[in-house]
Short mmCIF file of C-alpha atoms and ligand atoms in Angstrom, two decimals:
data_model
loop_
_atom_site.label_atom_id
_atom_site.label_comp_id
_atom_site.label_asym_id
_atom_site.label_seq_id
_atom_site.Cartn_x
_atom_site.Cartn_y
_atom_site.Cartn_z
CA MET Y 1 128.42 -61.28 61.30
CA TYR Y 2 127.50 -64.94 61.32
CA ALA Y 3 127.53 -67.66 58.68
CA GLU Y 4 125.89 -71.05 58.98
CA ILE Y 5 128.46 -73.45 57.59
CA ASN Y 6 129.51 -77.04 58.23
CA GLY Y 7 126.98 -77.42 61.05
CA LEU Y 8 128.50 -74.42 62.75
CA ARG Y 9 127.36 -70.89 63.48
CA MET Y 10 130.57 -69.12 62.64
CA PHE Y 11 131.22 -65.54 63.73
CA PHE Y 12 133.47 -63.41 61.55
CA GLU Y 13 134.43 -59.78 61.16
CA ASP Y 14 134.10 -58.54 57.59
CA ARG Y 15 135.64 -55.11 57.31
CA GLY Y 16 136.78 -52.86 54.52
CA SER Y 17 135.56 -52.58 50.99
CA SER Y 18 133.62 -55.55 49.68
CA GLY Y 19 133.71 -54.64 45.98
CA ASP Y 20 134.62 -57.47 43.61
CA SER Y 21 137.99 -55.98 42.75
CA THR Y 22 139.10 -55.57 46.37
CA ASP Y 23 141.92 -57.75 47.61
CA VAL Y 24 140.90 -59.94 50.52
CA ILE Y 25 142.97 -60.79 53.58
CA VAL Y 26 141.86 -63.67 55.80
CA PHE Y 27 143.14 -63.49 59.38
CA LEU Y 28 143.39 -66.82 61.24
CA HIS Y 29 143.84 -66.60 64.98
CA GLY Y 30 145.92 -68.82 67.24
CA PHE Y 31 145.07 -71.04 70.19
CA PRO Y 32 143.42 -70.42 72.64
CA LEU Y 33 142.33 -67.05 71.27
CA ASP Y 34 139.78 -65.47 68.96
CA HIS Y 35 139.57 -63.04 66.04
CA SER Y 36 140.10 -60.00 68.27
CA ILE Y 37 143.81 -60.81 68.48
CA TRP Y 38 143.85 -59.10 65.05
CA ARG Y 39 142.09 -55.89 66.11
CA HIS Y 40 145.03 -53.62 65.29
CA GLN Y 41 145.48 -55.22 61.88
CA LEU Y 42 141.76 -54.94 61.11
CA ASP Y 43 141.87 -51.22 61.88
CA TYR Y 44 144.96 -50.72 59.76
CA PHE Y 45 144.31 -52.91 56.72
CA SER Y 46 140.57 -52.41 56.31
CA THR Y 47 141.25 -49.02 54.70
CA GLY Y 48 142.67 -50.76 51.61
CA TYR Y 49 141.60 -54.39 51.81
CA ARG Y 50 138.58 -56.46 52.63
CA CYS Y 51 139.52 -58.11 55.92
CA ILE Y 52 137.84 -61.32 57.03
CA ALA Y 53 138.63 -62.44 60.58
CA PRO Y 54 136.65 -65.47 61.78
CA ASP Y 55 136.38 -67.03 65.21
CA LEU Y 56 137.40 -70.61 64.57
CA ARG Y 57 135.06 -73.48 65.43
CA GLY Y 58 134.26 -73.32 69.15
CA PHE Y 59 136.26 -70.13 69.82
CA GLY Y 60 135.04 -66.59 70.51
CA ALA Y 61 131.46 -66.18 69.34
CA SER Y 62 131.45 -69.21 67.02
CA SER Y 63 129.17 -71.88 68.42
CA GLU Y 64 130.68 -74.23 70.94
CA LEU Y 65 131.74 -77.69 70.00
CA LYS Y 66 128.95 -80.12 70.62
CA LYS Y 67 129.18 -83.89 70.68
CA PRO Y 68 127.42 -84.94 67.48
CA PRO Y 69 126.88 -83.45 64.97
CA GLN Y 70 130.36 -81.91 65.20
CA PRO Y 71 133.12 -83.97 63.59
CA THR Y 72 135.01 -86.15 66.03
CA PRO Y 73 137.88 -85.98 66.49
CA LEU Y 74 138.60 -82.38 65.66
CA THR Y 75 141.65 -81.83 63.42
CA VAL Y 76 143.52 -78.92 61.89
CA ASP Y 77 141.89 -79.97 58.60
CA THR Y 78 138.45 -79.44 60.19
CA PHE Y 79 139.35 -75.82 60.89
CA ALA Y 80 140.73 -75.49 57.35
CA ALA Y 81 137.51 -76.89 55.84
CA ASP Y 82 135.48 -74.38 57.88
CA ILE Y 83 137.51 -71.50 56.46
CA VAL Y 84 137.10 -72.71 52.88
CA ALA Y 85 133.35 -73.08 53.52
CA LEU Y 86 133.25 -69.52 54.83
CA LEU Y 87 134.99 -68.27 51.67
CA ASP Y 88 132.48 -70.22 49.57
CA HIS Y 89 129.65 -68.67 51.57
CA LEU Y 90 131.10 -65.19 50.92
CA LYS Y 91 131.84 -66.03 47.27
CA ILE Y 92 135.50 -65.19 47.73
CA LYS Y 93 137.63 -67.08 45.24
CA SER Y 94 141.09 -66.36 46.64
CA ALA Y 95 142.75 -64.34 49.39
CA ASP Y 96 145.95 -63.57 51.21
CA PHE Y 97 146.09 -65.65 54.40
CA VAL Y 98 147.66 -64.48 57.63
CA GLY Y 99 147.95 -67.16 60.28
CA LEU Y 100 149.12 -66.76 63.86
CA SER Y 101 150.57 -70.00 65.25
CA MET Y 102 147.65 -72.48 64.94
CA GLY Y 103 146.28 -70.11 62.29
CA GLY Y 104 149.52 -70.74 60.38
CA TYR Y 105 148.97 -74.51 60.63
CA ILE Y 106 145.50 -73.96 59.17
CA ALA Y 107 146.76 -71.72 56.34
CA LEU Y 108 149.31 -74.38 55.42
CA ALA Y 109 146.60 -77.06 55.55
CA ILE Y 110 144.49 -75.04 53.11
CA TRP Y 111 147.48 -74.71 50.82
CA ARG Y 112 148.46 -78.40 51.15
CA ARG Y 113 145.21 -79.70 49.67
CA LEU Y 114 145.15 -79.47 45.89
CA ALA Y 115 141.42 -78.82 45.96
CA THR Y 116 141.82 -75.68 48.08
CA ARG Y 117 145.30 -74.46 47.08
CA ARG Y 118 143.93 -72.05 44.49
CA ARG Y 119 142.23 -70.13 47.31
CA VAL Y 120 145.66 -69.01 48.58
CA ARG Y 121 147.25 -65.96 46.95
CA ARG Y 122 149.97 -65.09 49.44
CA LEU Y 123 150.89 -66.44 52.86
CA ILE Y 124 151.93 -64.66 56.02
CA PHE Y 125 153.06 -66.96 58.81
CA SER Y 126 153.23 -65.32 62.21
CA ASN Y 127 154.79 -66.97 65.28
CA THR Y 128 154.25 -70.43 63.90
CA ARG Y 129 156.09 -73.58 62.89
CA ALA Y 130 155.82 -76.42 60.42
CA ALA Y 131 157.04 -79.24 62.66
CA GLY Y 132 154.61 -81.49 64.50
CA ASP Y 133 154.56 -81.91 68.26
CA THR Y 134 157.44 -83.50 70.14
CA ALA Y 135 156.66 -86.26 72.67
CA GLU Y 136 157.18 -83.70 75.41
CA THR Y 137 154.71 -81.23 73.88
CA LYS Y 138 152.14 -83.98 73.43
CA ALA Y 139 152.50 -85.00 77.07
CA ASN Y 140 152.13 -81.37 78.12
CA ARG Y 141 148.93 -81.02 76.09
CA LYS Y 142 147.53 -84.10 77.85
CA ARG Y 143 148.34 -82.58 81.21
CA GLN Y 144 146.75 -79.27 80.20
CA ALA Y 145 143.59 -81.06 79.04
CA GLU Y 146 143.34 -82.68 82.48
CA LEU Y 147 143.90 -79.32 84.14
CA VAL Y 148 141.06 -77.75 82.16
CA LYS Y 149 138.73 -80.69 82.79
CA THR Y 150 139.36 -80.78 86.51
CA LYS Y 151 140.11 -77.17 87.46
CA GLY Y 152 138.55 -75.07 84.68
CA MET Y 153 139.81 -72.18 82.63
CA ARG Y 154 141.31 -69.83 85.22
CA PRO Y 155 144.36 -71.93 86.20
CA TYR Y 156 144.87 -72.73 82.54
CA ALA Y 157 144.89 -69.02 81.69
CA ASP Y 158 147.30 -68.41 84.61
CA GLU Y 159 149.65 -70.96 83.10
CA MET Y 160 149.35 -69.77 79.50
CA LEU Y 161 149.63 -66.01 79.89
CA PRO Y 162 153.36 -65.82 80.76
CA ARG Y 163 154.08 -68.13 77.85
CA LEU Y 164 152.02 -66.13 75.36
CA LEU Y 165 153.25 -62.62 76.16
CA ALA Y 166 156.68 -61.10 76.59
CA PRO Y 167 157.04 -59.90 80.22
CA GLU Y 168 157.10 -56.23 79.23
CA ASN Y 169 153.73 -56.54 77.46
CA MET Y 170 151.91 -58.31 80.29
CA GLU Y 171 150.51 -55.20 81.88
CA ARG Y 172 149.27 -53.73 78.58
CA CYS Y 173 147.90 -56.90 76.98
CA GLY Y 174 147.41 -59.40 79.84
CA ASN Y 175 143.77 -58.73 80.73
CA GLU Y 176 142.61 -58.79 77.14
CA VAL Y 177 144.31 -62.12 76.45
CA ARG Y 178 143.08 -63.60 79.74
CA HIS Y 179 139.53 -62.68 78.77
CA MET Y 180 139.93 -64.42 75.38
CA ILE Y 181 141.18 -67.58 77.05
CA GLU Y 182 138.68 -67.69 79.90
CA ARG Y 183 135.65 -67.19 77.67
CA THR Y 184 136.58 -70.30 75.64
CA HIS Y 185 134.56 -73.41 76.50
CA PRO Y 186 136.68 -76.12 78.17
CA ASP Y 187 135.42 -78.70 75.63
CA THR Y 188 136.88 -76.56 72.85
CA ILE Y 189 140.22 -76.38 74.63
CA VAL Y 190 140.35 -80.13 75.22
CA ALA Y 191 139.34 -81.01 71.64
CA THR Y 192 141.77 -78.52 70.14
CA LEU Y 193 144.68 -79.71 72.30
CA GLU Y 194 144.04 -83.15 70.83
CA ALA Y 195 143.84 -81.72 67.29
CA LEU Y 196 147.16 -79.95 67.78
CA ALA Y 197 148.88 -83.00 69.26
CA THR Y 198 147.86 -85.17 66.33
CA ARG Y 199 148.59 -82.71 63.52
CA LYS Y 200 150.98 -83.68 60.76
CA ASP Y 201 154.56 -82.52 60.50
CA MET Y 202 154.46 -80.15 57.53
CA THR Y 203 158.18 -79.39 57.21
CA ASP Y 204 158.55 -81.44 54.01
CA TRP Y 205 155.73 -79.49 52.43
CA LEU Y 206 157.38 -76.13 52.83
CA ARG Y 207 159.60 -76.60 49.78
CA ARG Y 208 156.52 -77.07 47.64
CA VAL Y 209 154.89 -73.80 48.64
CA GLN Y 210 154.69 -71.58 45.59
CA ALA Y 211 152.78 -68.69 47.12
CA LYS Y 212 154.73 -65.56 47.93
CA THR Y 213 155.44 -65.82 51.65
CA LEU Y 214 156.29 -63.59 54.59
CA VAL Y 215 157.36 -65.05 57.93
CA ILE Y 216 157.08 -62.96 61.10
CA ALA Y 217 158.59 -63.98 64.43
CA GLY Y 218 158.52 -62.47 67.91
CA GLU Y 219 162.00 -62.05 69.31
CA LYS Y 220 160.89 -63.30 72.73
CA ASP Y 221 158.44 -66.00 71.61
CA VAL Y 222 158.95 -69.07 73.83
CA ILE Y 223 156.22 -71.16 72.15
CA SER Y 224 157.32 -70.81 68.51
CA PRO Y 225 160.74 -69.19 68.86
CA PRO Y 226 162.40 -67.36 65.95
CA SER Y 227 164.31 -70.55 65.11
CA ASP Y 228 160.97 -72.13 64.03
CA SER Y 229 160.33 -69.17 61.74
CA GLU Y 230 163.85 -69.44 60.34
CA VAL Y 231 163.03 -73.00 59.21
CA ILE Y 232 159.95 -71.80 57.34
CA ALA Y 233 161.82 -68.88 55.76
CA ARG Y 234 164.68 -71.14 54.73
CA GLU Y 235 162.51 -73.85 53.21
CA VAL Y 236 159.90 -71.77 51.40
CA ASP Y 237 161.39 -70.49 48.19
CA GLY Y 238 161.87 -66.71 48.30
CA ALA Y 239 160.27 -66.26 51.72
CA LYS Y 240 161.21 -63.21 53.73
CA LEU Y 241 161.71 -63.33 57.52
CA VAL Y 242 161.09 -60.41 59.88
CA VAL Y 243 161.91 -60.81 63.58
CA ILE Y 244 160.10 -58.23 65.70
CA PRO Y 245 161.79 -57.03 68.91
CA GLY Y 246 159.84 -56.75 72.14
CA ALA Y 247 157.26 -59.37 71.15
CA GLY Y 248 156.43 -62.79 72.53
CA HIS Y 249 154.05 -65.29 70.90
CA LEU Y 250 151.34 -62.72 70.17
CA THR Y 251 153.31 -60.35 67.96
CA PRO Y 252 150.30 -58.77 66.15
CA LEU Y 253 148.88 -57.66 69.52
CA GLU Y 254 152.14 -56.99 71.36
CA GLN Y 255 153.87 -54.94 68.65
CA PRO Y 256 151.09 -53.93 66.26
CA ASN Y 257 152.93 -51.09 64.53
CA ALA Y 258 155.98 -53.16 63.66
CA PHE Y 259 153.75 -56.06 62.63
CA ASN Y 260 151.58 -53.87 60.39
CA GLU Y 261 154.59 -52.23 58.76
CA ALA Y 262 156.14 -55.61 57.93
CA MET Y 263 152.86 -56.88 56.54
CA TYR Y 264 152.20 -53.67 54.59
CA ALA Y 265 155.67 -53.70 53.00
CA PHE Y 266 155.10 -57.31 51.93
CA LEU Y 267 151.59 -56.83 50.51
CA ARG Y 268 152.25 -53.54 48.75
C1 MLT Q 1 148.85 -71.12 69.16
O1 MLT Q 1 149.16 -70.00 69.57
O2 MLT Q 1 148.05 -71.27 68.25
C2 MLT Q 1 149.46 -72.32 69.83
O3 MLT Q 1 150.62 -71.97 70.50
C3 MLT Q 1 149.68 -73.44 68.88
C4 MLT Q 1 150.28 -74.65 69.55
O4 MLT Q 1 150.15 -74.78 70.78
O5 MLT Q 1 150.87 -75.47 68.83
#
């Protein structure tokens, strides 16, 4: 389905019961991916919940970033505002938010703003972190932006795949993830790399989170290793941490059964 919001034609999956009393889960994908990273969760949770899984601005089937009228520069708050606008459009007052990596940054950004905090019922952070970028990560993002501008998406996907997936999951999940990356417009990649490099360090905010929180890590995640998840679980009052074996950065896709069980036990 599509929604026209914030000057954007946003694609989203809307699955499961849509009755007023149904609990809603919003699934926020990571970078450089799209909503289909959640396909196993949508199958599993749409039997009991209304599941909303958007393609973020410029990703998947949501319209590409264009130089005006799109906001410049793009920030994590821009993505957060798009999600709140989508909820407004769907007349959804509040939801549980599940964010994978960048999706976790966005969920935290929605929670951080007083005006949008009431939209958040519970939080599930998957393979994410609260800290901002180090100087080294920022420099790497600059280099990757140059790579995409000069050489296109294929060498970028070649570089990202072994970082996103645990080696044992490459054969099973590699083609699907490569397709997600390569279909993304280079302008979206470049603008989002900049948005990620300039995002705020949110560590100090974790202690103020009052929503019930689950933190999920992939044992073999080299982008947001379990130590990043430990920080979130330690700082957020009452948060529970689950580390899933045999998963890299894309735990919901790499180990869907273990991911779904952890999420189900938390939401129940
Ligand atoms: C993601 O999966 O969303 C990215 O790894 C986020 C990042 O690069 O900071």
